[in-house]
Short mmCIF file of N, CA, C and O in Angstrom, two decimals:
data_model
loop_
_atom_site.label_atom_id
_atom_site.label_comp_id
_atom_site.label_asym_id
_atom_site.label_seq_id
_atom_site.Cartn_x
_atom_site.Cartn_y
_atom_site.Cartn_z
N MET B 1 63.25 -46.03 8.87
CA MET B 1 62.32 -45.96 7.80
C MET B 1 62.23 -47.29 6.87
O MET B 1 61.23 -47.42 6.25
N SER B 2 63.34 -48.08 7.01
CA SER B 2 63.30 -49.13 6.15
C SER B 2 62.27 -50.18 6.57
O SER B 2 62.02 -51.21 5.97
N THR B 3 61.82 -50.08 7.81
CA THR B 3 60.89 -51.04 8.47
C THR B 3 59.48 -50.91 7.88
O THR B 3 58.65 -51.74 7.90
N ILE B 4 59.19 -49.73 7.13
CA ILE B 4 57.96 -49.63 6.49
C ILE B 4 57.92 -49.74 4.98
O ILE B 4 56.83 -49.73 4.27
N LYS B 5 59.04 -50.20 4.52
CA LYS B 5 59.16 -50.60 3.13
C LYS B 5 58.61 -51.97 2.93
O LYS B 5 58.79 -52.88 3.66
N ASN B 6 57.60 -52.13 2.00
CA ASN B 6 56.89 -53.37 1.64
C ASN B 6 56.46 -53.93 2.97
O ASN B 6 56.61 -55.15 3.40
N HIS B 7 55.61 -53.25 3.58
CA HIS B 7 55.07 -53.66 4.98
C HIS B 7 53.46 -53.57 4.76
O HIS B 7 52.85 -52.67 4.29
N VAL B 8 52.73 -54.76 5.14
CA VAL B 8 51.26 -54.93 5.02
C VAL B 8 50.76 -55.22 6.39
O VAL B 8 51.21 -56.03 7.04
N GLN B 9 49.66 -54.53 6.54
CA GLN B 9 48.81 -54.87 7.81
C GLN B 9 47.39 -55.09 7.38
O GLN B 9 46.77 -54.12 6.79
N LEU B 10 46.72 -56.14 7.71
CA LEU B 10 45.46 -56.40 7.26
C LEU B 10 44.63 -56.95 8.49
O LEU B 10 45.26 -57.75 9.31
N ILE B 11 43.36 -56.62 8.56
CA ILE B 11 42.43 -57.24 9.63
C ILE B 11 41.18 -57.68 8.75
O ILE B 11 40.70 -57.01 8.02
N GLY B 12 41.01 -59.01 8.92
CA GLY B 12 39.98 -59.57 8.07
C GLY B 12 39.45 -60.91 8.72
O GLY B 12 39.84 -61.29 9.64
N ASN B 13 38.62 -61.55 7.89
CA ASN B 13 38.08 -62.81 8.38
C ASN B 13 38.52 -64.00 7.39
O ASN B 13 38.63 -63.85 6.24
N ILE B 14 38.87 -65.16 8.05
CA ILE B 14 39.38 -66.28 7.26
C ILE B 14 38.24 -66.78 6.28
O ILE B 14 37.15 -67.06 6.71
N GLY B 15 38.55 -66.89 5.04
CA GLY B 15 37.59 -67.34 4.03
C GLY B 15 37.40 -68.76 4.03
O GLY B 15 36.21 -69.26 3.65
N GLN B 16 38.40 -69.55 4.24
CA GLN B 16 38.31 -71.03 4.25
C GLN B 16 39.32 -71.66 5.17
O GLN B 16 40.28 -71.01 5.59
N GLU B 17 39.19 -72.89 5.45
CA GLU B 17 40.15 -73.62 6.43
C GLU B 17 41.48 -73.46 5.79
O GLU B 17 41.63 -73.78 4.55
N PRO B 18 42.56 -73.16 6.62
CA PRO B 18 43.87 -73.07 6.11
C PRO B 18 44.32 -74.40 5.53
O PRO B 18 43.99 -75.53 6.05
N THR B 19 45.19 -74.42 4.62
CA THR B 19 45.87 -75.47 4.02
C THR B 19 47.27 -75.48 4.65
O THR B 19 48.02 -74.60 4.50
N ILE B 20 47.63 -76.71 5.30
CA ILE B 20 48.88 -76.94 5.92
C ILE B 20 49.75 -77.93 5.14
O ILE B 20 49.20 -78.97 4.85
N THR B 21 50.93 -77.52 4.85
CA THR B 21 51.89 -78.48 4.06
C THR B 21 53.06 -78.67 4.96
O THR B 21 53.70 -77.80 5.31
N ASN B 22 53.44 -79.98 5.22
CA ASN B 22 54.76 -80.25 5.77
C ASN B 22 55.74 -80.56 4.64
O ASN B 22 55.53 -81.56 4.01
N LEU B 23 56.70 -79.76 4.62
CA LEU B 23 57.80 -79.94 3.57
C LEU B 23 58.86 -80.95 4.23
O LEU B 23 58.93 -81.27 5.21
N GLU B 24 59.53 -81.56 3.04
CA GLU B 24 60.49 -82.64 3.38
C GLU B 24 61.55 -82.18 4.30
O GLU B 24 62.20 -82.96 5.03
N SER B 25 61.83 -80.92 4.26
CA SER B 25 62.90 -80.23 5.14
C SER B 25 62.34 -80.09 6.68
O SER B 25 63.15 -79.97 7.45
N GLY B 26 61.21 -80.48 6.82
CA GLY B 26 60.48 -80.47 8.22
C GLY B 26 59.86 -79.17 8.54
O GLY B 26 59.20 -79.07 9.40
N LYS B 27 59.89 -78.28 7.67
CA LYS B 27 59.42 -76.86 7.75
C LYS B 27 57.87 -77.04 7.46
O LYS B 27 57.52 -77.80 6.54
N LYS B 28 57.03 -76.26 8.04
CA LYS B 28 55.59 -76.02 7.70
C LYS B 28 55.23 -74.87 6.91
O LYS B 28 55.78 -73.77 7.31
N VAL B 29 54.23 -74.98 6.15
CA VAL B 29 53.82 -73.81 5.42
C VAL B 29 52.28 -73.83 5.55
O VAL B 29 51.55 -74.84 5.29
N ALA B 30 51.57 -72.67 5.84
CA ALA B 30 50.14 -72.52 5.80
C ALA B 30 49.82 -71.51 4.87
O ALA B 30 50.40 -70.49 4.75
N ARG B 31 48.57 -71.89 4.09
CA ARG B 31 48.02 -71.04 3.12
C ARG B 31 46.56 -70.79 3.51
O ARG B 31 45.89 -71.83 3.77
N PHE B 32 46.25 -69.50 3.42
CA PHE B 32 44.85 -69.22 3.78
C PHE B 32 44.38 -67.90 3.11
O PHE B 32 45.22 -67.21 2.60
N SER B 33 43.17 -67.66 2.89
CA SER B 33 42.71 -66.41 2.36
C SER B 33 41.87 -65.71 3.43
O SER B 33 41.29 -66.22 4.45
N ILE B 34 42.12 -64.30 3.43
CA ILE B 34 41.20 -63.45 4.37
C ILE B 34 40.57 -62.51 3.54
O ILE B 34 41.02 -62.07 2.36
N ALA B 35 39.28 -62.11 3.95
CA ALA B 35 38.57 -61.07 3.38
C ALA B 35 38.61 -59.83 4.19
O ALA B 35 38.41 -59.91 5.34
N THR B 36 38.92 -58.65 3.46
CA THR B 36 38.74 -57.39 4.18
C THR B 36 37.56 -56.67 3.58
O THR B 36 37.42 -56.72 2.40
N ASN B 37 36.88 -55.89 4.38
CA ASN B 37 35.74 -55.08 4.01
C ASN B 37 35.95 -53.69 4.11
O ASN B 37 36.47 -53.12 5.24
N GLU B 38 35.56 -52.91 3.14
CA GLU B 38 35.40 -51.45 3.22
C GLU B 38 33.99 -51.11 3.07
O GLU B 38 33.28 -51.63 2.35
N TYR B 39 33.53 -50.03 3.78
CA TYR B 39 32.12 -49.68 3.78
C TYR B 39 32.06 -48.29 3.41
O TYR B 39 32.90 -47.40 3.70
N TYR B 40 31.05 -47.94 2.54
CA TYR B 40 30.88 -46.59 2.00
C TYR B 40 29.35 -46.38 1.66
O TYR B 40 28.70 -47.29 1.63
N LYS B 41 29.01 -45.13 1.43
CA LYS B 41 27.60 -44.87 0.98
C LYS B 41 27.63 -44.53 -0.50
O LYS B 41 28.50 -43.75 -0.85
N ASP B 42 26.62 -45.13 -1.19
CA ASP B 42 26.59 -44.82 -2.50
C ASP B 42 25.92 -43.43 -2.82
O ASP B 42 25.65 -42.69 -1.90
N SER B 43 25.73 -43.19 -4.06
CA SER B 43 25.15 -41.77 -4.45
C SER B 43 23.70 -41.78 -3.92
O SER B 43 23.20 -40.58 -3.71
N LYS B 44 22.99 -42.81 -3.61
CA LYS B 44 21.71 -42.83 -2.98
C LYS B 44 21.70 -42.76 -1.44
O LYS B 44 20.68 -42.73 -0.81
N GLY B 45 23.00 -42.78 -0.95
CA GLY B 45 23.03 -42.78 0.60
C GLY B 45 22.90 -44.02 1.10
O GLY B 45 22.80 -44.09 2.42
N GLU B 46 22.94 -45.24 0.44
CA GLU B 46 22.83 -46.53 0.97
C GLU B 46 24.15 -47.13 1.23
O GLU B 46 25.12 -46.92 0.42
N LYS B 47 24.29 -47.77 2.34
CA LYS B 47 25.52 -48.40 2.66
C LYS B 47 25.85 -49.56 1.89
O LYS B 47 25.17 -50.41 1.55
N GLN B 48 27.14 -49.52 1.29
CA GLN B 48 27.68 -50.44 0.42
C GLN B 48 28.83 -51.10 1.04
O GLN B 48 29.61 -50.45 1.82
N THR B 49 29.23 -52.47 0.69
CA THR B 49 30.36 -53.13 1.25
C THR B 49 31.20 -53.49 0.04
O THR B 49 30.72 -54.08 -1.03
N ASP B 50 32.50 -53.19 0.04
CA ASP B 50 33.43 -53.67 -0.86
C ASP B 50 34.44 -54.66 -0.30
O ASP B 50 35.17 -54.23 0.66
N THR B 51 34.28 -55.95 -0.67
CA THR B 51 35.11 -57.01 -0.16
C THR B 51 36.33 -57.25 -0.93
O THR B 51 36.14 -57.43 -2.21
N ASN B 52 37.47 -57.40 -0.36
CA ASN B 52 38.71 -57.78 -1.18
C ASN B 52 39.33 -59.08 -0.54
O ASN B 52 39.25 -59.09 0.71
N TRP B 53 39.78 -59.89 -1.38
CA TRP B 53 40.24 -61.23 -0.93
C TRP B 53 41.85 -61.05 -0.94
O TRP B 53 42.28 -60.65 -1.95
N HIS B 54 42.50 -61.57 0.01
CA HIS B 54 43.99 -61.68 0.08
C HIS B 54 44.44 -63.21 0.40
O HIS B 54 43.90 -63.72 1.28
N THR B 55 45.37 -63.54 -0.39
CA THR B 55 46.10 -64.92 -0.06
C THR B 55 47.25 -64.63 0.89
O THR B 55 48.14 -63.78 0.56
N VAL B 56 47.20 -65.40 1.88
CA VAL B 56 48.27 -65.28 3.06
C VAL B 56 49.00 -66.62 3.09
O VAL B 56 48.44 -67.70 3.02
N VAL B 57 50.33 -66.52 3.14
CA VAL B 57 51.28 -67.56 3.35
C VAL B 57 52.03 -67.41 4.66
O VAL B 57 52.58 -66.24 4.84
N ALA B 58 52.02 -68.50 5.48
CA ALA B 58 52.73 -68.32 6.68
C ALA B 58 53.69 -69.46 6.76
O ALA B 58 53.34 -70.63 6.42
N TRP B 59 54.95 -69.32 7.23
CA TRP B 59 55.92 -70.27 7.36
C TRP B 59 56.40 -70.62 8.85
O TRP B 59 56.16 -69.82 9.71
N GLY B 60 57.01 -71.77 9.16
CA GLY B 60 57.54 -72.11 10.33
C GLY B 60 56.49 -72.01 11.63
O GLY B 60 55.48 -72.50 11.58
N LYS B 61 57.01 -71.35 12.54
CA LYS B 61 56.21 -71.12 13.83
C LYS B 61 54.93 -70.38 13.74
O LYS B 61 53.89 -70.85 14.15
N THR B 62 54.93 -69.60 12.70
CA THR B 62 53.66 -68.85 12.37
C THR B 62 52.58 -69.74 11.88
O THR B 62 51.41 -69.82 12.11
N ALA B 63 53.14 -70.66 10.81
CA ALA B 63 52.30 -71.73 10.26
C ALA B 63 51.75 -72.65 11.33
O ALA B 63 50.65 -73.10 11.33
N GLU B 64 52.56 -72.90 12.39
CA GLU B 64 52.09 -73.85 13.45
C GLU B 64 50.95 -73.18 14.23
O GLU B 64 50.02 -73.82 14.62
N ILE B 65 50.99 -71.83 14.59
CA ILE B 65 50.07 -71.08 15.16
C ILE B 65 48.72 -71.12 14.30
O ILE B 65 47.62 -71.31 14.76
N VAL B 66 48.84 -70.88 12.93
CA VAL B 66 47.66 -70.95 12.06
C VAL B 66 47.12 -72.24 12.24
O VAL B 66 45.78 -72.45 12.22
N GLU B 67 47.99 -73.43 12.03
CA GLU B 67 47.37 -74.83 12.13
C GLU B 67 46.44 -75.01 13.36
O GLU B 67 45.42 -75.61 13.39
N LYS B 68 46.93 -74.53 14.58
CA LYS B 68 46.36 -74.84 15.90
C LYS B 68 45.08 -73.96 16.14
O LYS B 68 44.13 -74.44 16.58
N TYR B 69 45.08 -72.73 15.66
CA TYR B 69 44.03 -71.83 16.18
C TYR B 69 43.10 -71.07 15.05
O TYR B 69 42.17 -70.56 15.40
N VAL B 70 43.64 -71.20 13.87
CA VAL B 70 42.90 -70.37 12.81
C VAL B 70 41.89 -71.22 12.10
O VAL B 70 42.25 -72.28 11.61
N VAL B 71 40.70 -70.92 12.07
CA VAL B 71 39.57 -71.58 11.45
C VAL B 71 38.66 -70.60 10.57
O VAL B 71 38.81 -69.37 10.72
N LYS B 72 38.02 -71.13 9.63
CA LYS B 72 37.08 -70.44 8.78
C LYS B 72 36.32 -69.43 9.59
O LYS B 72 35.59 -69.89 10.63
N GLY B 73 36.11 -68.20 9.10
CA GLY B 73 35.35 -67.22 9.75
C GLY B 73 35.93 -66.38 10.85
O GLY B 73 35.59 -65.43 11.24
N LYS B 74 37.09 -66.88 11.45
CA LYS B 74 37.90 -66.22 12.53
C LYS B 74 38.30 -64.97 12.03
O LYS B 74 38.83 -64.80 10.93
N GLU B 75 38.27 -63.89 12.91
CA GLU B 75 38.90 -62.64 12.61
C GLU B 75 40.19 -62.60 12.96
O GLU B 75 40.68 -63.06 14.09
N VAL B 76 41.16 -62.19 12.04
CA VAL B 76 42.58 -62.18 12.41
C VAL B 76 43.34 -60.87 11.98
O VAL B 76 42.63 -60.28 10.93
N GLY B 77 44.38 -60.50 12.54
CA GLY B 77 45.12 -59.52 12.10
C GLY B 77 46.47 -60.05 11.53
O GLY B 77 46.97 -61.01 12.04
N VAL B 78 46.84 -59.65 10.36
CA VAL B 78 48.15 -60.24 9.75
C VAL B 78 49.18 -59.01 9.40
O VAL B 78 48.70 -58.00 8.85
N THR B 79 50.35 -59.23 9.74
CA THR B 79 51.31 -58.18 9.24
C THR B 79 52.45 -59.10 8.56
O THR B 79 52.58 -60.25 8.78
N GLY B 80 52.91 -58.43 7.45
CA GLY B 80 53.90 -59.21 6.73
C GLY B 80 54.32 -58.32 5.50
O GLY B 80 54.36 -57.01 5.56
N LYS B 81 54.73 -59.05 4.33
CA LYS B 81 55.06 -58.22 3.22
C LYS B 81 54.49 -58.85 1.98
O LYS B 81 54.06 -60.00 1.90
N LEU B 82 54.40 -58.07 0.91
CA LEU B 82 53.83 -58.59 -0.37
C LEU B 82 54.96 -59.22 -1.13
O LEU B 82 56.09 -58.66 -1.21
N LYS B 83 54.60 -60.42 -1.84
CA LYS B 83 55.56 -61.08 -2.56
C LYS B 83 54.86 -61.59 -3.75
O LYS B 83 53.69 -62.08 -3.87
N THR B 84 55.35 -61.21 -4.96
CA THR B 84 54.80 -61.49 -6.27
C THR B 84 55.60 -62.67 -6.98
O THR B 84 56.79 -62.50 -6.97
N ARG B 85 54.88 -63.67 -7.42
CA ARG B 85 55.72 -64.67 -8.11
C ARG B 85 54.95 -64.99 -9.44
O ARG B 85 53.87 -64.77 -9.62
N THR B 86 55.68 -65.67 -10.28
CA THR B 86 55.19 -66.05 -11.66
C THR B 86 55.21 -67.58 -11.75
O THR B 86 55.99 -68.22 -11.21
N TYR B 87 54.41 -68.07 -12.70
CA TYR B 87 54.35 -69.44 -13.03
C TYR B 87 53.75 -69.49 -14.34
O TYR B 87 53.05 -68.74 -14.93
N THR B 88 53.98 -70.67 -15.00
CA THR B 88 53.49 -70.79 -16.38
C THR B 88 52.49 -71.95 -16.33
O THR B 88 52.71 -73.02 -15.75
N THR B 89 51.30 -71.84 -16.89
CA THR B 89 50.22 -72.78 -16.99
C THR B 89 50.51 -73.90 -18.03
O THR B 89 51.41 -73.80 -18.74
N ASP B 90 49.88 -74.98 -17.86
CA ASP B 90 50.05 -76.10 -18.70
C ASP B 90 49.95 -75.69 -20.24
O ASP B 90 50.64 -76.28 -21.13
N ASP B 91 49.02 -74.72 -20.56
CA ASP B 91 48.86 -74.25 -21.96
C ASP B 91 49.94 -73.21 -22.22
O ASP B 91 49.72 -72.58 -23.28
N GLY B 92 50.87 -72.79 -21.45
CA GLY B 92 51.91 -71.92 -21.81
C GLY B 92 51.80 -70.48 -21.50
O GLY B 92 52.60 -69.66 -21.74
N ASN B 93 50.76 -70.15 -20.77
CA ASN B 93 50.41 -68.75 -20.25
C ASN B 93 51.12 -68.51 -19.08
O ASN B 93 51.11 -69.38 -18.22
N GLN B 94 51.71 -67.28 -18.98
CA GLN B 94 52.33 -66.93 -17.73
C GLN B 94 51.27 -66.30 -16.80
O GLN B 94 50.64 -65.26 -17.35
N ARG B 95 51.41 -66.50 -15.53
CA ARG B 95 50.50 -65.94 -14.62
C ARG B 95 51.26 -65.36 -13.43
O ARG B 95 52.29 -65.85 -13.18
N TYR B 96 50.65 -64.27 -12.76
CA TYR B 96 51.29 -63.70 -11.67
C TYR B 96 50.42 -63.79 -10.53
O TYR B 96 49.21 -63.66 -10.60
N VAL B 97 51.00 -64.10 -9.41
CA VAL B 97 50.30 -64.20 -8.22
C VAL B 97 50.92 -63.35 -7.08
O VAL B 97 52.24 -63.39 -6.87
N THR B 98 50.08 -62.45 -6.45
CA THR B 98 50.70 -61.68 -5.34
C THR B 98 50.08 -62.21 -3.92
O THR B 98 48.94 -62.40 -3.90
N GLU B 99 50.97 -62.46 -3.07
CA GLU B 99 50.50 -63.07 -1.74
C GLU B 99 51.19 -62.21 -0.64
O GLU B 99 52.11 -61.37 -0.84
N VAL B 100 50.53 -62.37 0.51
CA VAL B 100 50.97 -61.62 1.72
C VAL B 100 51.86 -62.70 2.46
O VAL B 100 51.22 -63.76 2.81
N VAL B 101 53.13 -62.52 2.66
CA VAL B 101 53.99 -63.50 3.37
C VAL B 101 53.85 -62.93 4.85
O VAL B 101 54.43 -61.87 5.06
N ALA B 102 53.27 -63.67 5.77
CA ALA B 102 52.89 -63.21 7.12
C ALA B 102 54.17 -63.38 7.96
O ALA B 102 54.89 -64.54 8.01
N ASP B 103 54.43 -62.31 8.68
CA ASP B 103 55.42 -62.36 9.75
C ASP B 103 54.81 -62.65 11.08
O ASP B 103 55.31 -63.32 12.00
N GLU B 104 53.59 -62.09 11.23
CA GLU B 104 52.87 -62.23 12.53
C GLU B 104 51.28 -62.40 12.31
O GLU B 104 50.86 -61.80 11.35
N ILE B 105 50.72 -63.26 13.10
CA ILE B 105 49.35 -63.47 13.08
C ILE B 105 48.73 -63.00 14.33
O ILE B 105 49.27 -63.60 15.39
N LEU B 106 47.71 -62.25 14.48
CA LEU B 106 47.11 -61.79 15.66
C LEU B 106 45.65 -62.46 15.62
O LEU B 106 44.77 -62.04 14.82
N LEU B 107 45.34 -63.23 16.61
CA LEU B 107 44.00 -63.71 16.72
C LEU B 107 43.07 -62.76 17.33
O LEU B 107 43.28 -62.25 18.57
N LEU B 108 42.00 -62.35 16.72
CA LEU B 108 41.03 -61.32 17.23
C LEU B 108 39.73 -62.02 17.67
O LEU B 108 39.49 -63.28 17.36
N GLY B 109 38.89 -61.37 18.30
CA GLY B 109 37.63 -61.70 18.69
C GLY B 109 37.80 -62.43 20.13
O GLY B 109 38.90 -62.36 20.75
N SER B 110 36.67 -62.90 20.63
CA SER B 110 36.80 -63.39 21.99
C SER B 110 37.13 -64.86 21.99
O SER B 110 37.04 -65.59 20.87
N LYS B 111 37.58 -65.51 23.10
CA LYS B 111 37.84 -66.78 23.20
C LYS B 111 36.79 -67.79 22.77
O LYS B 111 37.08 -68.89 22.26
N GLY B 112 35.54 -67.52 23.00
CA GLY B 112 34.52 -68.32 22.58
C GLY B 112 34.19 -68.43 21.08
O GLY B 112 33.53 -69.25 20.68
N ASP B 113 34.65 -67.52 20.38
CA ASP B 113 34.48 -67.49 18.90
C ASP B 113 35.17 -68.70 18.32
O ASP B 113 36.34 -69.04 18.48
N ASN B 114 34.39 -69.54 17.54
CA ASN B 114 34.79 -70.73 16.77
C ASN B 114 35.61 -71.51 17.76
O ASN B 114 36.62 -72.00 17.48
#
């Protein structure tokens, strides 16, 4: 049962080209956003789309896969966990950021996509 604690699975489309950072330690980190869509019918029976954006962070070998194969618009599956961190802005306000720390990236769609 402990494997489903803080476990996230998302399928969505990449919103922008991933940002790859090479750290001094030699480790790689990739950051990107994905959009997930939910569809429903409103009170008039018209189809509506609700889009949510998620920030994803990938480390090490997973970041290398992102660097090689993930491009804007590509459909991907992501599994990982939620991580919330805080920081203070230049004007002294504290901000909270929740990100998905990816354990695994699954490339979806056909080979010819992007």
